[in-house]
Coordinates of C-alpha atoms and ligand atoms in Angstrom, one line a residue:
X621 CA 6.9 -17.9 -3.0
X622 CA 4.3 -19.3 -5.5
X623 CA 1.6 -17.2 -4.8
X624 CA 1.8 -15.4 -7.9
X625 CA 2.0 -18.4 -10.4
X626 CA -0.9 -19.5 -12.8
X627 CA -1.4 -22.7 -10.8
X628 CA -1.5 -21.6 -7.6
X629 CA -4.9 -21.7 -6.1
X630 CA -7.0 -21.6 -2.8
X631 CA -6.1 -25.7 -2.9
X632 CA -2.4 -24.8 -2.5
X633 CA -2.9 -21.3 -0.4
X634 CA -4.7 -23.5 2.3
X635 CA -1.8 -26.1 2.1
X636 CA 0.8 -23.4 2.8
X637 CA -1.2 -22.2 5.6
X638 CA -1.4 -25.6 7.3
X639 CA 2.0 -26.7 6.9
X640 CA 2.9 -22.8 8.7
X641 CA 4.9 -21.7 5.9
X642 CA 3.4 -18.3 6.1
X643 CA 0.4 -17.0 8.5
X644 CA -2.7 -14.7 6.6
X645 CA -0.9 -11.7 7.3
X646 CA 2.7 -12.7 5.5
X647 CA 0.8 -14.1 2.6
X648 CA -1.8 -10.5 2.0
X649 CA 1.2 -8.5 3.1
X650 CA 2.6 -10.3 -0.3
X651 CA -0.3 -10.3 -2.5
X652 CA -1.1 -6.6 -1.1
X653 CA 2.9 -5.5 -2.1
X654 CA 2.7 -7.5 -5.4
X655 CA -1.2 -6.1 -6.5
X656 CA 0.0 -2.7 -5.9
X657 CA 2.7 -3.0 -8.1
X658 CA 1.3 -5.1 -11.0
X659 CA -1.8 -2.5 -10.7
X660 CA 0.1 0.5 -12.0
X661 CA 0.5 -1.1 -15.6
X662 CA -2.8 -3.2 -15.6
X663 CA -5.6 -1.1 -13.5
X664 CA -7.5 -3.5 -12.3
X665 CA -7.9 -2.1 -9.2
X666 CA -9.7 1.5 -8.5
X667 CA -8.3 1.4 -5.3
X668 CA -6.8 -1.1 -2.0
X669 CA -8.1 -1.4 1.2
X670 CA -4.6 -2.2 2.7
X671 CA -5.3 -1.6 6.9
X672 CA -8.4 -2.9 7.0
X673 CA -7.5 -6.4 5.4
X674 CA -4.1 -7.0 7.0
X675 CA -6.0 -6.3 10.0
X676 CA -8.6 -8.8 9.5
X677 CA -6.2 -11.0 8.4
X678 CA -4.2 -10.3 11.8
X679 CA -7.6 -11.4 13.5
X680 CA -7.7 -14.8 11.3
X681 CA -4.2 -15.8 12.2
X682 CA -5.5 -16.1 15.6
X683 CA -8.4 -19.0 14.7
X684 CA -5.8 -20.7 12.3
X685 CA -6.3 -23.8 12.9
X686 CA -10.5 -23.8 13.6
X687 CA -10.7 -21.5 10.8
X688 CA -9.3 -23.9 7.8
X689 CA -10.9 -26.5 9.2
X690 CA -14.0 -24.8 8.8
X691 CA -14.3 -21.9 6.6
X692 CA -13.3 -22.7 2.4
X693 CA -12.4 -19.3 1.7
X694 CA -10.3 -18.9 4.7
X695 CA -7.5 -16.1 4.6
X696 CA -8.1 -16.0 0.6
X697 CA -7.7 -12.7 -1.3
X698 CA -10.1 -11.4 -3.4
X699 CA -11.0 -8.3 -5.5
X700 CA -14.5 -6.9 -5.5
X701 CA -16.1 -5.6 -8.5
X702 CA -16.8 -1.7 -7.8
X703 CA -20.6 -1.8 -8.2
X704 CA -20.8 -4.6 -5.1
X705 CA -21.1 -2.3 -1.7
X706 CA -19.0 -3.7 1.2
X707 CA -19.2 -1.6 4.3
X708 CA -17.5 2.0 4.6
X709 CA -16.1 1.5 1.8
X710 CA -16.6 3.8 -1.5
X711 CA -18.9 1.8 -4.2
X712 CA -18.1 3.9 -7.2
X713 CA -19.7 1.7 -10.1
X714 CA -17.0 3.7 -12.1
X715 CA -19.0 6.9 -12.6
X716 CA -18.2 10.1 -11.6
X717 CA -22.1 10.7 -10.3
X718 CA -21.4 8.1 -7.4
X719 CA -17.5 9.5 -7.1
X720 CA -18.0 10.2 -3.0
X721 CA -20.6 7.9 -1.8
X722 CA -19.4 5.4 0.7
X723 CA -21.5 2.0 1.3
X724 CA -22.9 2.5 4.8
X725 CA -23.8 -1.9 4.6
X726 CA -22.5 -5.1 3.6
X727 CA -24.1 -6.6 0.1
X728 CA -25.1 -10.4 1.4
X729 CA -22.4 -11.5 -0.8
X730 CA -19.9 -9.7 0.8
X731 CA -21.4 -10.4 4.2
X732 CA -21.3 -14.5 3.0
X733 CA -17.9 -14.3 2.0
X734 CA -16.8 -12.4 5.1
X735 CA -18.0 -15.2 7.5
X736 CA -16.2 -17.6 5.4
X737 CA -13.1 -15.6 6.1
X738 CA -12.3 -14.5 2.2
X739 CA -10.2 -10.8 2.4
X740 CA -10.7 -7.9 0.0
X741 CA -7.8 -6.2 -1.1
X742 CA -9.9 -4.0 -2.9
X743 CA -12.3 -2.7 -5.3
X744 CA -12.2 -3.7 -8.8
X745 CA -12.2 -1.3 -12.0
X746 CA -15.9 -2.0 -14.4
X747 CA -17.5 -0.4 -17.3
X748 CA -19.6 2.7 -15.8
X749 CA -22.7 1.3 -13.8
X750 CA -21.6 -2.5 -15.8
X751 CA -22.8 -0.7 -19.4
X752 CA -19.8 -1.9 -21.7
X753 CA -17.8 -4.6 -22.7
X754 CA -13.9 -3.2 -22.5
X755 CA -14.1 -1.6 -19.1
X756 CA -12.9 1.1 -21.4
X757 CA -16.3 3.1 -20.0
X758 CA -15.2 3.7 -17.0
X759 CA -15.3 7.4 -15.7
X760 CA -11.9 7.0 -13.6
X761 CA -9.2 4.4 -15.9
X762 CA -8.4 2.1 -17.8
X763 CA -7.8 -1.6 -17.3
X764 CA -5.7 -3.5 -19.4
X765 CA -5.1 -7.3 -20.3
X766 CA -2.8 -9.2 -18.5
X767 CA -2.0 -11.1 -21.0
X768 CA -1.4 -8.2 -23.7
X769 CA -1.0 -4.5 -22.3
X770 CA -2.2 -3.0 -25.6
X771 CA -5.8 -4.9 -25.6
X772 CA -8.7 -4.7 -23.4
X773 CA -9.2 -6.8 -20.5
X774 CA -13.1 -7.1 -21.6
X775 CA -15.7 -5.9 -19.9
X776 CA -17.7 -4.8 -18.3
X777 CA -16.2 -6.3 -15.1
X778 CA -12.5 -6.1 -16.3
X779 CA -11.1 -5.0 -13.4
X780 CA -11.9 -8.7 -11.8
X781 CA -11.1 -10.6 -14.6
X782 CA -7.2 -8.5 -15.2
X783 CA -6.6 -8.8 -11.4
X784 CA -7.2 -12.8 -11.5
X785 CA -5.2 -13.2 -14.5
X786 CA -2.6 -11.1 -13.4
X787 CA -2.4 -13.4 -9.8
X788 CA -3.0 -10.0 -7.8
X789 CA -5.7 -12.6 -6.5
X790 CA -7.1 -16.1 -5.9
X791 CA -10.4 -14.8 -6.7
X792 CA -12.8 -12.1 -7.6
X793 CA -16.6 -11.1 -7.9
X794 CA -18.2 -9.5 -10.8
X795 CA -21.5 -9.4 -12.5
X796 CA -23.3 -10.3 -15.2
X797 CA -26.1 -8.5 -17.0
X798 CA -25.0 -9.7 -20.5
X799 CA -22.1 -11.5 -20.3
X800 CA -20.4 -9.0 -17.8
X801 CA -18.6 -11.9 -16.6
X802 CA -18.0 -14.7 -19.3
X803 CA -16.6 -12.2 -21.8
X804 CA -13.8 -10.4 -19.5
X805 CA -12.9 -14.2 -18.5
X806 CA -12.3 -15.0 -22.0
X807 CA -10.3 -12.0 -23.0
X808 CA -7.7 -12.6 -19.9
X809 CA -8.2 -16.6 -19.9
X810 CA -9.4 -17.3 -16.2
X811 CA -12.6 -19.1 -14.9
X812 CA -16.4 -17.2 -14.9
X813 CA -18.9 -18.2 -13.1
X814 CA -22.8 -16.2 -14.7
X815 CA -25.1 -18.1 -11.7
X816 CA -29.2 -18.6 -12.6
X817 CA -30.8 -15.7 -12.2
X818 CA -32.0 -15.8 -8.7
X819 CA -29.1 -18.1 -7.1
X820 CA -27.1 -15.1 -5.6
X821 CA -28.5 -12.3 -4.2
X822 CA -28.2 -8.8 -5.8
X823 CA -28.6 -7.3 -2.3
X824 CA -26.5 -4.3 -2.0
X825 CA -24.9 -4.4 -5.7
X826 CA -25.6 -1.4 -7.8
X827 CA -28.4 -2.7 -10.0
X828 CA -28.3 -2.2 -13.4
X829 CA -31.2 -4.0 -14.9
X830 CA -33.2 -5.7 -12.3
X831 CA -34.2 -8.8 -14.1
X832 CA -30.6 -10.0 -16.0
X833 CA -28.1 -9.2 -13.4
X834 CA -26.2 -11.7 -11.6
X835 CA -23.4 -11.6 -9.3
X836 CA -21.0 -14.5 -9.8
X837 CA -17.3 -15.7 -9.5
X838 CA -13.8 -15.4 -11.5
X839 CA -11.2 -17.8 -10.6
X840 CA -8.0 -19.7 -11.6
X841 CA -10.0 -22.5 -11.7
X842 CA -13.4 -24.4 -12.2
X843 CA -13.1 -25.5 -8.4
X844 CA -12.1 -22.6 -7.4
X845 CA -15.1 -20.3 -8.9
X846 CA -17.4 -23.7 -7.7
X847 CA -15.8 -22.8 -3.7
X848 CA -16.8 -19.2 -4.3
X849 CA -20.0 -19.8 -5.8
X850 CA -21.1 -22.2 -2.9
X851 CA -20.5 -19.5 -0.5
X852 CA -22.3 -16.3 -1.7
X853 CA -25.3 -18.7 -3.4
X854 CA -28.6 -19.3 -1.3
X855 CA -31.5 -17.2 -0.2
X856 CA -31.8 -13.9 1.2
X857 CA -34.7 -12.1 2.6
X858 CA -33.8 -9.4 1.1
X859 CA -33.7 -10.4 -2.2
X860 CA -37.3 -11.3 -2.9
X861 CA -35.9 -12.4 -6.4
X862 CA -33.3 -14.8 -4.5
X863 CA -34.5 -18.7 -4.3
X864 CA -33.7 -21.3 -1.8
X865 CA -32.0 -24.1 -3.7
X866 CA -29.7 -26.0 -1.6
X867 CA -26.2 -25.9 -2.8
X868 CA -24.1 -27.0 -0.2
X869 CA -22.4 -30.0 -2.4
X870 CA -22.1 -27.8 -5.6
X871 CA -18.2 -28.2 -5.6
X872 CA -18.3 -32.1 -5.0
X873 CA -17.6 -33.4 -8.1
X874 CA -17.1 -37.5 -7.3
X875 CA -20.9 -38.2 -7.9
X876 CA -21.1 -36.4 -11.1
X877 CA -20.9 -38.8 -14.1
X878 CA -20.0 -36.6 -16.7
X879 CA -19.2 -38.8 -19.4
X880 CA -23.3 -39.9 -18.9
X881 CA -24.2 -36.1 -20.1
X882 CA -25.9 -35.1 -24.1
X883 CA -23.9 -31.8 -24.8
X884 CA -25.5 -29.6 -27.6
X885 CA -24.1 -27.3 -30.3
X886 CA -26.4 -24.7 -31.2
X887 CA -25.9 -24.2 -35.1
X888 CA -26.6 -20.8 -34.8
X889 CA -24.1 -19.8 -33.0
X890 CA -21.0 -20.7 -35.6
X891 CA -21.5 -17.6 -37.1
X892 CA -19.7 -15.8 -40.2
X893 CA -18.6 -12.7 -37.7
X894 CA -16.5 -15.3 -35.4
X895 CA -12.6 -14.7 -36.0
X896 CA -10.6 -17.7 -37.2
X897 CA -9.0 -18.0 -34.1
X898 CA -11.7 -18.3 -31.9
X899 CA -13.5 -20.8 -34.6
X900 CA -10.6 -23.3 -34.1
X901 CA -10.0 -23.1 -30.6
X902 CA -13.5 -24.0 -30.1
X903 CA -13.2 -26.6 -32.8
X904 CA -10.7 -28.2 -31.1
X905 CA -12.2 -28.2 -28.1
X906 CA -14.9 -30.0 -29.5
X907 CA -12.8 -32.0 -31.2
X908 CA -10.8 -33.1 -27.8
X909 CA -14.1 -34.0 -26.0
X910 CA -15.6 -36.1 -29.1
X911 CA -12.2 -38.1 -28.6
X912 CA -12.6 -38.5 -25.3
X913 CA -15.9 -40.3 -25.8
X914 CA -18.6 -37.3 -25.1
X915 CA -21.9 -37.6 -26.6
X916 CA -22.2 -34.3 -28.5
X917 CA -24.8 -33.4 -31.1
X918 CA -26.0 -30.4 -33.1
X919 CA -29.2 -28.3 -31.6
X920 CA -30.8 -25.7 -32.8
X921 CA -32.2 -22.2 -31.0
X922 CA -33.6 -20.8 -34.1
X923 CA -34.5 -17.4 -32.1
X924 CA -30.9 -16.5 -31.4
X925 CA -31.2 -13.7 -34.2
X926 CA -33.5 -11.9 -32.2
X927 CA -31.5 -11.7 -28.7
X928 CA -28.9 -8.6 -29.5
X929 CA -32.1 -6.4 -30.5
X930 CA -34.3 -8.0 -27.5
X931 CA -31.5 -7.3 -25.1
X932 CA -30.9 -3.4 -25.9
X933 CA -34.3 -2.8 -25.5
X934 CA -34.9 -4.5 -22.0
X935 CA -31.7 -3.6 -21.0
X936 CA -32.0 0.4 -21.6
X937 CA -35.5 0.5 -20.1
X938 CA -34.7 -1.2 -16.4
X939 CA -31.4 0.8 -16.6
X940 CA -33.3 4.2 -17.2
X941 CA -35.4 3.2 -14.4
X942 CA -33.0 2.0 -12.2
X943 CA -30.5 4.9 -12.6
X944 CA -33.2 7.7 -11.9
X945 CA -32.7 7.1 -8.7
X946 CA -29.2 9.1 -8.9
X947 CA -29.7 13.0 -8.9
X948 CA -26.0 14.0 -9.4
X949 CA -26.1 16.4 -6.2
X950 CA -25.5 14.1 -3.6
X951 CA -22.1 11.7 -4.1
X952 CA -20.9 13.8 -7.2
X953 CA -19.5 17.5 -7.2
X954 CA -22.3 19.4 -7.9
X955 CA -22.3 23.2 -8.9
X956 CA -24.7 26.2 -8.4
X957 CA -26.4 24.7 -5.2
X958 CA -24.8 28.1 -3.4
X959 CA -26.2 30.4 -5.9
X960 CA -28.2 32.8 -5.1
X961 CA -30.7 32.2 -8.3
X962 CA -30.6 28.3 -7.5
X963 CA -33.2 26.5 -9.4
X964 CA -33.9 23.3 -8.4
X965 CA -35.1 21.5 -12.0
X966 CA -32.1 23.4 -14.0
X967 CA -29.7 22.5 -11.1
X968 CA -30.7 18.7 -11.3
X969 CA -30.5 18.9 -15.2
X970 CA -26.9 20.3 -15.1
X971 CA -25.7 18.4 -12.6
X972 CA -27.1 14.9 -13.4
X973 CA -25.8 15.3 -16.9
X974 CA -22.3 17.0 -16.3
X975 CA -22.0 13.2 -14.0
X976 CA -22.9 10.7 -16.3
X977 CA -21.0 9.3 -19.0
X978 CA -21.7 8.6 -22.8
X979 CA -22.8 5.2 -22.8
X980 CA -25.1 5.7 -19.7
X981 CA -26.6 8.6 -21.3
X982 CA -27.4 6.9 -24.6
X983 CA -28.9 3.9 -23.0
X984 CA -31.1 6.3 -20.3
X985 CA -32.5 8.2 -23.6
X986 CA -33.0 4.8 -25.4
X987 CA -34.7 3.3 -22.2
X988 CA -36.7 6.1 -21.4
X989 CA -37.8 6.0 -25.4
X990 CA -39.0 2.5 -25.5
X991 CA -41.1 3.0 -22.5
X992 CA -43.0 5.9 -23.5
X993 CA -46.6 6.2 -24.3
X994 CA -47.2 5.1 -27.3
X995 CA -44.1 3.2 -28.0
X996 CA -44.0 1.1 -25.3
X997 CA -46.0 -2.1 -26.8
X998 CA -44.7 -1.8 -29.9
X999 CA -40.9 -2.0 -28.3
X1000 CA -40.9 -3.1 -24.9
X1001 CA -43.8 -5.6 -24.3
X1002 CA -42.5 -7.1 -28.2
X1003 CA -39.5 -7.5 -26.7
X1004 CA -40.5 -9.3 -23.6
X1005 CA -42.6 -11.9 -25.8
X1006 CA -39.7 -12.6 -28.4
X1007 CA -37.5 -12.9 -24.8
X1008 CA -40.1 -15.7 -24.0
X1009 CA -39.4 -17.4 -27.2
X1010 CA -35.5 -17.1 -26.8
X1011 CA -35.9 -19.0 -22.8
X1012 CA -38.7 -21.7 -25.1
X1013 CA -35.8 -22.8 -27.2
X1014 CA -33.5 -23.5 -24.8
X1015 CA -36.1 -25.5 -22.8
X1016 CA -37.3 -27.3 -25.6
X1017 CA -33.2 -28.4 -25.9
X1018 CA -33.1 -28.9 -22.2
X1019 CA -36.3 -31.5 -22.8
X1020 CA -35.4 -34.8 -21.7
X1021 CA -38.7 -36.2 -22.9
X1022 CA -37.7 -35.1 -26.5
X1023 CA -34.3 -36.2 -26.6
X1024 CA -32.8 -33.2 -25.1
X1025 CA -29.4 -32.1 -24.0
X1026 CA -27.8 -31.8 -20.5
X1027 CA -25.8 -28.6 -21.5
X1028 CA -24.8 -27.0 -24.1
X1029 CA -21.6 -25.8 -25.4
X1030 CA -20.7 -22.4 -27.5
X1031 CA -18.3 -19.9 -27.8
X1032 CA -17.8 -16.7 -25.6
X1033 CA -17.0 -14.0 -28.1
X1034 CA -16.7 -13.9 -31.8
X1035 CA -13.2 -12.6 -31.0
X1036 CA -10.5 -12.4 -28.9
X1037 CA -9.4 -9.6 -26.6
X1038 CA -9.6 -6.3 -29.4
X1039 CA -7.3 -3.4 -29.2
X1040 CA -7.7 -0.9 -26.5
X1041 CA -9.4 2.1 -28.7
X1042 CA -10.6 -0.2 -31.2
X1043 CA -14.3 -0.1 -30.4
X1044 CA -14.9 3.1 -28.6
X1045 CA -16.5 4.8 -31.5
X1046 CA -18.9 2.4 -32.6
X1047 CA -21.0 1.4 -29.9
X1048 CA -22.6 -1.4 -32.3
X1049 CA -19.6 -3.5 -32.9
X1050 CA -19.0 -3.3 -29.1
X1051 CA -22.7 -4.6 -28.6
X1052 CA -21.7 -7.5 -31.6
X1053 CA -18.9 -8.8 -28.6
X1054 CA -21.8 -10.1 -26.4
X1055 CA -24.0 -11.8 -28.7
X1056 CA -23.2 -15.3 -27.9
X1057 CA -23.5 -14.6 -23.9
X1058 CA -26.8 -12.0 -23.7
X1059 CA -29.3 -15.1 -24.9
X1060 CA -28.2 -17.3 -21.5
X1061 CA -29.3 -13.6 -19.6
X1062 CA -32.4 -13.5 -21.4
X1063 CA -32.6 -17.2 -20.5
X1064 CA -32.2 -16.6 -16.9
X1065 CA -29.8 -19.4 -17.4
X1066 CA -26.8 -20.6 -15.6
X1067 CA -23.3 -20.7 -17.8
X1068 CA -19.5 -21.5 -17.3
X1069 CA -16.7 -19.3 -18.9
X1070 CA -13.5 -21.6 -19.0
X1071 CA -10.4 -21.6 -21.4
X1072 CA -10.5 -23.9 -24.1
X1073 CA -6.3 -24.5 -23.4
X1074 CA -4.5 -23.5 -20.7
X1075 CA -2.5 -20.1 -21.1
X1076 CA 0.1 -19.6 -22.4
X1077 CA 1.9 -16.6 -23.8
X1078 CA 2.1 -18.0 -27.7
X1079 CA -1.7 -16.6 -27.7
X1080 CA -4.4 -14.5 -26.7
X1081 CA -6.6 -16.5 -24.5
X1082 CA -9.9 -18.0 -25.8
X1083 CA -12.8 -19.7 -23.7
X1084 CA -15.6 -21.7 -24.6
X1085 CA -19.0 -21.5 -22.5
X1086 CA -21.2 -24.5 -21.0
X1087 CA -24.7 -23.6 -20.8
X1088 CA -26.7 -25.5 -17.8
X1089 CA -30.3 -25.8 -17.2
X1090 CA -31.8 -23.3 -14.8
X1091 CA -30.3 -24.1 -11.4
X1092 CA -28.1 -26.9 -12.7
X1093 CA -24.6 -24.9 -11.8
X1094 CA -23.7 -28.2 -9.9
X1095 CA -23.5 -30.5 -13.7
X1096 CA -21.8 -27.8 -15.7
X1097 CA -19.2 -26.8 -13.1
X1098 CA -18.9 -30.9 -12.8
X1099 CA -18.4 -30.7 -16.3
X1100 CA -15.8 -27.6 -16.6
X1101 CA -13.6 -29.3 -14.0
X1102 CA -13.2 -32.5 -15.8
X1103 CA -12.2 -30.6 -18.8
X1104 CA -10.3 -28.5 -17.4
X1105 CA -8.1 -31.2 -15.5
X1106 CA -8.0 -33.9 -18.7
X1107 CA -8.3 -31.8 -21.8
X1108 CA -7.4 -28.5 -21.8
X1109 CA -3.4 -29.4 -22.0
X1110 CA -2.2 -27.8 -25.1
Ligands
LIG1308 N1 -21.5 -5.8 -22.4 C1 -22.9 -5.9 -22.0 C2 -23.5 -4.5 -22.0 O1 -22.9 -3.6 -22.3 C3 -23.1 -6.6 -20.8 C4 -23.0 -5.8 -19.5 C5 -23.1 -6.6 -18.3 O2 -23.2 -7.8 -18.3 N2 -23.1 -5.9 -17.2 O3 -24.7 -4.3 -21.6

């Protein structure tokens, strides 16, 4: 069988189902058999939820025939990012202080893609609570890349990104607070999808901060993560943050004139830091489309300097809000609560701090820092009026009336995929990986993660990002697709 090729995708999974060369059940049993044993050297997966999906698939191989007529995700395997709750199912975020709990309700995304017929084969391995950029944070293992067993797979939703690459599946959620998504997709070479902020709803993912996260795609391809997109997009009631822009053609590419589109460079981004390999792969990409007849000119977003600082003080502060909901007693394995001195402040104190990880820890203290009395205008509201002025540049390029861009292009990562180990004891050259994909956060902005050449095993995978204009997912996935099928042959 070809499920577990590079160039199979939902396209060709459907086809096979049509033309009865396997039922739903056959195929997952497959992909279920070959996850399991690609997962013991990669880790993408914290664990399977084998019954439950053959069993669903059982129930789909009834509506065949209705079902892939109607339903684009029909019988399709996925892996689900362990900080996204899907019903009776643990929801770990990979820390140890949520080790027990079990989701007792269906996220809306997961809920969206269940009606479409999509099957989880289970829960994908992240950076604790989405705080890292290796997946190397997590409280339970480690997830290698695919494409190279001694590097990271990125992060902090590595788990997705490793399990696509490695063909365990035809598609994956993760999310994106920073670049949660684009990066991991450019250290294993798939598709990311980062949505606007406020096209999915966050309903029932664990939040990390409130006003950058997104949930969004990985695929084998731009259509693919456009299909996936289209489903779990839309608005929810009970996502107040959620808006109702219509995206029911978002995958139909025929009316898209992509050729017609003003792409920008944004000088600021060809930085010293950048490695030579990603430096030419981008170049050539650029190169490739300038051949091809795209219109593409240099821009400028002179506040790009600030967005790595900006960033690591909003982010800490809505984290150390957003985590002090967790009291270490409940989903963790809490001590002392029998003994017979039991104090309730000392036992919360012990037991919220024996569960939480480095990298939580230092961003909670951080957080709680730049929010206290007497600190907090001279960090936090700063920081919210230089984020203004990083979301003002990239409107001012987006400005049609002053000969503004359509989208703009830039690099994912100043390198590509580093060792596993590499980083772990400087947390500041890990923050340095995300400082080309935290501005489009800042931005609320929507952006496309997509290999600059297809893979193959001569090197390490590097992507190249197209920035959109808030809600315009529909032009830059128009735009990933056409590159993807004309100029990313090697
Ligand atoms: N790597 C970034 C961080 O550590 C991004 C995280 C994310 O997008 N969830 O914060």
């Amino acid at each position: 069988m070809d499920f577990f090729k590079q160039d199979f995708t939902i396209e060709k999974y459907h086809l096979g189902l049509k033309e009865k060369k396997y039922s739903v059940v056959e195929a997952i049993g497959e992909f279920l058999n070959y996850a399991k044993k690609e997962n013991e050297k990669i880790g993408a997966f914290l664990r399977f939820n084998e019954k439950e999906s053959l069993q669903r698939a059982s129930e789909l191989d009834k509506n065949l025939d209705e079902g892939l007529k109607k339903d684009s995700l029909f019988g399709i395997p996925m892996g689900i990012k362990d900080n996204i709750l899907i019903s009776e199912q643990k929801a770990t975020a990979a820390s140890k202080i949520l080790e027990n709990y079990i989701a007792s309700y269906d996220a809306t995304v997961i809920s969206k893609l269940k009606s479409s017929g999509a099957l989880f084969l289970g829960k994908t391995n992240l950076d604790e609570f989405a705080m890292g950029s290796s997946t190397e944070n997590s409280a339970f293992q480690l997830t290698r890349n695919p494409r190279d067993l001694s590097r990271v797979s990125g992060g902090s939703s590595g788990g997705s990104a490793a399990a696509v690459a490695a063909n365990m599946v035809l598609g994956s959620l993760g999310t994106d607070t920073g670049g949660s998504i684009r990066q991991p997709a450019g250290f294993c070479g798939v598709v990311g999808l980062k949505p606007t902020y406020g096209a999915v709803s966050r309903y029932g993912a664990v939040a990390l901060a409130s006003s950058l996260d997104q949930i969004g795609p990985f695929a084998k391809t731009v259509k693919d993560a456009a299909k996936i997109f289209k489903t779990i997009s839309g608005h929810d009631n009970l996502d107040s943050t959620s808006s109702d822009i219509n995206y029911s053609e978002v995958d139909d590419f025929k009316n898209v004139d992509v050729k017609k589109m003003v792409i920008g460079i944004p000088k600021e981004y060809m930085i010293d830091g950048m490695s030579e390999e990603v430096k030419k792969s981008f170049d050539d990409a650029v190169g490739k489309m300038k051949r091809d007849g795209f219109n593409i000119k240099e821009i400028s977003l002179p506040n790009t300097k600030y967005a790595l600082s900006c960033y690591y003080i909003i982010l800490p502060a809505e984290a150390s809000a957003n985590l002090a909901r967790y009291d270490g007693l409940r989903y963790s394995k809490p001590e002392d609560l029998k003994n017979e001195d039991f104090k309730l402040i000392e036992t919360y104190f012990k037991n919220r701090g024996a569960a939480i990880g480095d990298e939580p820890r230092r961003r909670i203290l951080l957080g709680t820092f730049v929010l206290s009395s007497g600190y907090y205008d001279a960090y936090y509201a700063k920081a919210q009026k230089v984020r203004r002025l990083i979301l003002d540049d990239f409107l001012k390029s987006f400005d049609k009336s002053s000969g503004g861009v359509d989208a703009i292009i830039a690099p994912v990562t100043p390198t590509t995929a580093f060792k596993i180990g590499e980083k772990t004891d400087d947390p500041l050259s890990m923050y340095l990986s995300d400082i080309f994909t935290i501005p489009v956060n800042l931005a609320g902005l929507p952006a496309l993660s997509l290999p600059t050449k297809k893979y193959s095993d001569k090197n390490l995978p590097v992507n190249f990002q197209i920035i959109g204009k808030h809600f315009d997912e529909k032009n830059i996935l128009a735009l990933g697709n056409y590159y993807e099928n004309n100029l990313s042959e090697n």
